Amino acid sequence: MAFYVVAMPQPEFARWLAHEAGPASTPTTPQAQEGMHLFTASGCGACHTVRGTSATGGIGPDLSHVGGRLSLAAATLPNDEAAFARWIKDNQHIKPGNLMPPYGIFSESELAAVSNYLAGLR
Ligand code: HEC
């Protein structure tokens, strides 16, 4: 498992930490709102928490601010909408044996909506 180390002045760190400890942002665009609905309706919340929503799972990482990270899946992928889509659809090829099932149920536009929602969780 790889990860980034970011050094910053203490006051900046305190602001970052306070933001990370807070609830997830609420989506404002129709595409991101559709993504949130699909996320909630597709069982993602059984394993993931998005603070301030009905998703309270504890098996996978907390996704409350996932769009603000430097990478996805422990530096396996960059953090952008295309990478979210790849991960959701094909994570077992990206990281074989990980505990998340691949999701082939989404149409291209649904996958784009879920990815847009997650990328907006900063
Ligand atoms: C059965 C449990 C489970 C379900 C259901 C599940 N996930 Fe995951 N998910 C995981 C686990 C475990 C990981 C961490 C995998 C790893 O890196 O080893 C993960 C990782 C992720 C990541 C990368 C997070 C990071 O920290 O980089 C995203 C994004 C994600 N899941 C989105 C989703 C979405 C969207 C759904 C629903 C369509 C979903 N997951 C459903 C277990 C689950």
mmCIF file of C-alpha atoms and ligand atoms in Angstrom:
data_model
loop_
_atom_site.group_PDB
_atom_site.id
_atom_site.type_symbol
_atom_site.label_atom_id
_atom_site.label_comp_id
_atom_site.label_asym_id
_atom_site.label_seq_id
_atom_site.Cartn_x
_atom_site.Cartn_y
_atom_site.Cartn_z
ATOM 1 C CA MET A 1 0.000 0.000 0.000
ATOM 2 C CA ALA A 2 1.382 3.396 -0.983
ATOM 3 C CA PHE A 3 0.421 6.803 0.378
ATOM 4 C CA TYR A 4 1.445 10.413 0.139
ATOM 5 C CA VAL A 5 2.889 12.401 3.027
ATOM 6 C CA VAL A 6 2.009 16.110 2.933
ATOM 7 C CA ALA A 7 3.858 18.496 5.224
ATOM 8 C CA MET A 8 2.176 21.826 5.983
ATOM 9 C CA PRO A 9 2.302 24.578 8.613
ATOM 10 C CA GLN A 10 0.358 23.752 11.805
ATOM 11 C CA PRO A 11 -2.490 26.300 11.271
ATOM 12 C CA GLU A 12 -3.077 24.962 7.752
ATOM 13 C CA PHE A 13 -3.097 21.406 9.121
ATOM 14 C CA ALA A 14 -5.644 22.391 11.790
ATOM 15 C CA ARG A 15 -7.936 23.835 9.079
ATOM 16 C CA TRP A 16 -7.510 20.705 6.939
ATOM 17 C CA LEU A 17 -8.266 18.437 9.896
ATOM 18 C CA ALA A 18 -11.384 20.402 10.874
ATOM 19 C CA HIS A 19 -12.658 20.204 7.297
ATOM 20 C CA GLU A 20 -11.941 16.461 7.046
ATOM 21 C CA ALA A 21 -13.802 15.862 10.321
ATOM 22 C CA GLY A 22 -16.898 17.650 9.015
ATOM 23 C CA PRO A 23 -19.841 16.298 7.024
ATOM 24 C CA ALA A 24 -19.802 15.684 3.282
ATOM 25 C CA SER A 25 -20.998 18.447 0.972
ATOM 26 C CA THR A 26 -24.479 18.179 -0.545
ATOM 27 C CA PRO A 27 -24.505 17.854 -4.341
ATOM 28 C CA THR A 28 -25.966 20.851 -6.170
ATOM 29 C CA THR A 29 -25.961 19.889 -9.871
ATOM 30 C CA PRO A 30 -28.560 17.494 -11.354
ATOM 31 C CA GLN A 31 -25.817 15.031 -12.414
ATOM 32 C CA ALA A 32 -24.241 14.908 -8.950
ATOM 33 C CA GLN A 33 -27.691 14.619 -7.333
ATOM 34 C CA GLU A 34 -28.451 11.653 -9.584
ATOM 35 C CA GLY A 35 -25.067 10.186 -8.585
ATOM 36 C CA MET A 36 -25.916 10.518 -4.907
ATOM 37 C CA HIS A 37 -29.267 8.822 -5.479
ATOM 38 C CA LEU A 38 -27.584 5.944 -7.360
ATOM 39 C CA PHE A 39 -24.921 5.638 -4.648
ATOM 40 C CA THR A 40 -27.618 5.371 -1.979
ATOM 41 C CA ALA A 41 -29.839 3.010 -3.991
ATOM 42 C CA SER A 42 -27.049 0.630 -5.064
ATOM 43 C CA GLY A 43 -25.842 -0.594 -1.682
ATOM 44 C CA CYS A 44 -22.596 1.409 -1.589
ATOM 45 C CA GLY A 45 -23.572 2.657 1.862
ATOM 46 C CA ALA A 46 -23.483 -0.871 3.270
ATOM 47 C CA CYS A 47 -19.699 -0.633 3.163
ATOM 48 C CA HIS A 48 -18.953 3.103 2.934
ATOM 49 C CA THR A 49 -19.776 6.091 5.091
ATOM 50 C CA VAL A 50 -20.598 9.488 3.588
ATOM 51 C CA ARG A 51 -21.146 11.623 6.668
ATOM 52 C CA GLY A 52 -24.504 13.422 6.751
ATOM 53 C CA THR A 53 -26.187 10.791 4.527
ATOM 54 C CA SER A 54 -27.741 7.359 5.091
ATOM 55 C CA ALA A 55 -24.421 5.713 4.069
ATOM 56 C CA THR A 56 -22.866 4.529 7.318
ATOM 57 C CA GLY A 57 -20.930 1.369 6.360
ATOM 58 C CA GLY A 58 -17.570 0.624 7.921
ATOM 59 C CA ILE A 59 -15.994 -2.056 5.683
ATOM 60 C CA GLY A 60 -14.597 0.288 3.026
ATOM 61 C CA PRO A 61 -13.000 3.717 3.362
ATOM 62 C CA ASP A 62 -15.043 6.720 4.527
ATOM 63 C CA LEU A 63 -15.849 8.603 1.301
ATOM 64 C CA SER A 64 -17.042 11.882 2.897
ATOM 65 C CA HIS A 65 -14.182 13.853 1.325
ATOM 66 C CA VAL A 66 -12.881 11.320 -1.207
ATOM 67 C CA GLY A 67 -12.816 13.838 -4.065
ATOM 68 C CA GLY A 68 -10.239 15.915 -2.205
ATOM 69 C CA ARG A 69 -7.641 13.163 -1.861
ATOM 70 C CA LEU A 70 -4.387 13.042 -3.808
ATOM 71 C CA SER A 71 -5.131 9.560 -5.204
ATOM 72 C CA LEU A 72 -7.649 6.719 -5.129
ATOM 73 C CA ALA A 73 -7.183 3.213 -3.756
ATOM 74 C CA ALA A 74 -3.923 3.976 -1.961
ATOM 75 C CA ALA A 75 -2.053 5.674 -4.822
ATOM 76 C CA THR A 76 -3.196 3.075 -7.365
ATOM 77 C CA LEU A 77 -5.188 5.606 -9.441
ATOM 78 C CA PRO A 78 -5.250 9.375 -9.906
ATOM 79 C CA ASN A 79 -8.230 11.179 -8.372
ATOM 80 C CA ASP A 80 -10.524 12.203 -11.221
ATOM 81 C CA GLU A 81 -13.937 11.212 -12.570
ATOM 82 C CA ALA A 82 -12.491 8.728 -15.075
ATOM 83 C CA ALA A 83 -10.610 6.968 -12.286
ATOM 84 C CA PHE A 84 -13.752 6.732 -10.121
ATOM 85 C CA ALA A 85 -15.586 5.137 -13.042
ATOM 86 C CA ARG A 86 -12.756 2.675 -13.676
ATOM 87 C CA TRP A 87 -12.580 1.750 -10.009
ATOM 88 C CA ILE A 88 -16.333 1.187 -9.618
ATOM 89 C CA LYS A 89 -16.589 -0.956 -12.769
ATOM 90 C CA ASP A 90 -13.274 -2.765 -12.769
ATOM 91 C CA ASN A 91 -11.665 -2.616 -9.329
ATOM 92 C CA GLN A 92 -10.810 -6.329 -9.232
ATOM 93 C CA HIS A 93 -8.463 -5.883 -12.185
ATOM 94 C CA ILE A 94 -6.943 -2.729 -10.691
ATOM 95 C CA LYS A 95 -6.439 -4.235 -7.231
ATOM 96 C CA PRO A 96 -7.110 -8.007 -7.376
ATOM 97 C CA GLY A 97 -8.646 -9.523 -4.250
ATOM 98 C CA ASN A 98 -9.780 -6.252 -2.672
ATOM 99 C CA LEU A 99 -13.037 -6.417 -0.684
ATOM 100 C CA MET A 100 -15.173 -4.295 -3.042
ATOM 101 C CA PRO A 101 -17.283 -6.100 -5.653
ATOM 102 C CA PRO A 102 -17.064 -4.696 -9.207
ATOM 103 C CA TYR A 103 -20.270 -2.950 -10.330
ATOM 104 C CA GLY A 104 -21.336 -3.755 -13.876
ATOM 105 C CA ILE A 105 -24.929 -2.648 -13.240
ATOM 106 C CA PHE A 106 -24.528 1.015 -14.192
ATOM 107 C CA SER A 107 -25.066 2.455 -17.671
ATOM 108 C CA GLU A 108 -22.329 4.792 -18.914
ATOM 109 C CA SER A 109 -24.348 7.851 -17.887
ATOM 110 C CA GLU A 110 -25.132 6.391 -14.451
ATOM 111 C CA LEU A 111 -21.456 5.588 -13.932
ATOM 112 C CA ALA A 112 -20.594 9.146 -14.934
ATOM 113 C CA ALA A 113 -23.160 10.477 -12.445
ATOM 114 C CA VAL A 114 -21.832 8.408 -9.521
ATOM 115 C CA SER A 115 -18.271 9.414 -10.440
ATOM 116 C CA ASN A 116 -19.253 13.078 -10.683
ATOM 117 C CA TYR A 117 -20.901 12.871 -7.246
ATOM 118 C CA LEU A 118 -17.847 11.255 -5.623
ATOM 119 C CA ALA A 119 -15.389 13.648 -7.277
ATOM 120 C CA GLY A 120 -17.414 16.534 -5.820
ATOM 121 C CA LEU A 121 -17.053 15.231 -2.239
ATOM 122 C CA ARG A 122 -14.108 17.444 -1.349
HETATM 123 C C1 HEC B 1 -18.833 -5.084 0.119
HETATM 124 C C2 HEC B 1 -18.323 -3.781 0.494
HETATM 125 C C3 HEC B 1 -18.293 -2.667 -0.529
HETATM 126 C C4 HEC B 1 -19.337 -2.212 -1.308
HETATM 127 C C5 HEC B 1 -20.759 -2.731 -1.382
HETATM 128 C C6 HEC B 1 -18.805 -1.064 -2.042
HETATM 129 N N1 HEC B 1 -17.490 -0.861 -1.707
HETATM 130 FE FE1 HEC B 1 -16.284 0.649 -2.400
HETATM 131 N N2 HEC B 1 -14.720 -0.154 -1.369
HETATM 132 C C7 HEC B 1 -14.787 -1.217 -0.507
HETATM 133 C C8 HEC B 1 -13.452 -1.483 0.017
HETATM 134 C C9 HEC B 1 -13.079 -2.586 1.006
HETATM 135 C C10 HEC B 1 -12.589 -0.526 -0.566
HETATM 136 C C11 HEC B 1 -11.068 -0.398 -0.369
HETATM 137 C C12 HEC B 1 -10.399 -1.266 -1.411
HETATM 138 C C13 HEC B 1 -8.896 -1.236 -1.326
HETATM 139 O O1 HEC B 1 -8.286 -0.223 -1.699
HETATM 140 O O2 HEC B 1 -8.318 -2.241 -0.882
HETATM 141 C C14 HEC B 1 -13.431 0.313 -1.422
HETATM 142 C C15 HEC B 1 -12.948 1.393 -2.130
HETATM 143 C C16 HEC B 1 -13.750 2.287 -2.812
HETATM 144 C C17 HEC B 1 -13.292 3.501 -3.414
HETATM 145 C C18 HEC B 1 -11.852 4.040 -3.370
HETATM 146 C C19 HEC B 1 -11.752 4.830 -2.075
HETATM 147 C C20 HEC B 1 -10.373 5.321 -1.722
HETATM 148 O O3 HEC B 1 -10.151 5.524 -0.516
HETATM 149 O O4 HEC B 1 -9.523 5.520 -2.577
HETATM 150 C C21 HEC B 1 -14.366 4.104 -3.989
HETATM 151 C C22 HEC B 1 -14.398 5.421 -4.733
HETATM 152 C C23 HEC B 1 -15.510 3.234 -3.773
HETATM 153 N N3 HEC B 1 -15.089 2.149 -3.051
HETATM 154 C C24 HEC B 1 -16.781 3.486 -4.232
HETATM 155 C C25 HEC B 1 -17.857 2.606 -4.111
HETATM 156 C C26 HEC B 1 -19.143 2.783 -4.750
HETATM 157 C C27 HEC B 1 -19.526 3.952 -5.631
HETATM 158 C C28 HEC B 1 -19.914 1.693 -4.391
HETATM 159 C C29 HEC B 1 -21.303 1.354 -4.863
HETATM 160 C C30 HEC B 1 -21.545 1.388 -6.292
HETATM 161 C C31 HEC B 1 -19.098 0.857 -3.525
HETATM 162 N N4 HEC B 1 -17.874 1.436 -3.377
HETATM 163 C C32 HEC B 1 -19.538 -0.317 -2.939
HETATM 164 C C33 HEC B 1 -15.911 -1.945 -0.181
HETATM 165 C C34 HEC B 1 -17.149 -1.810 -0.780
#
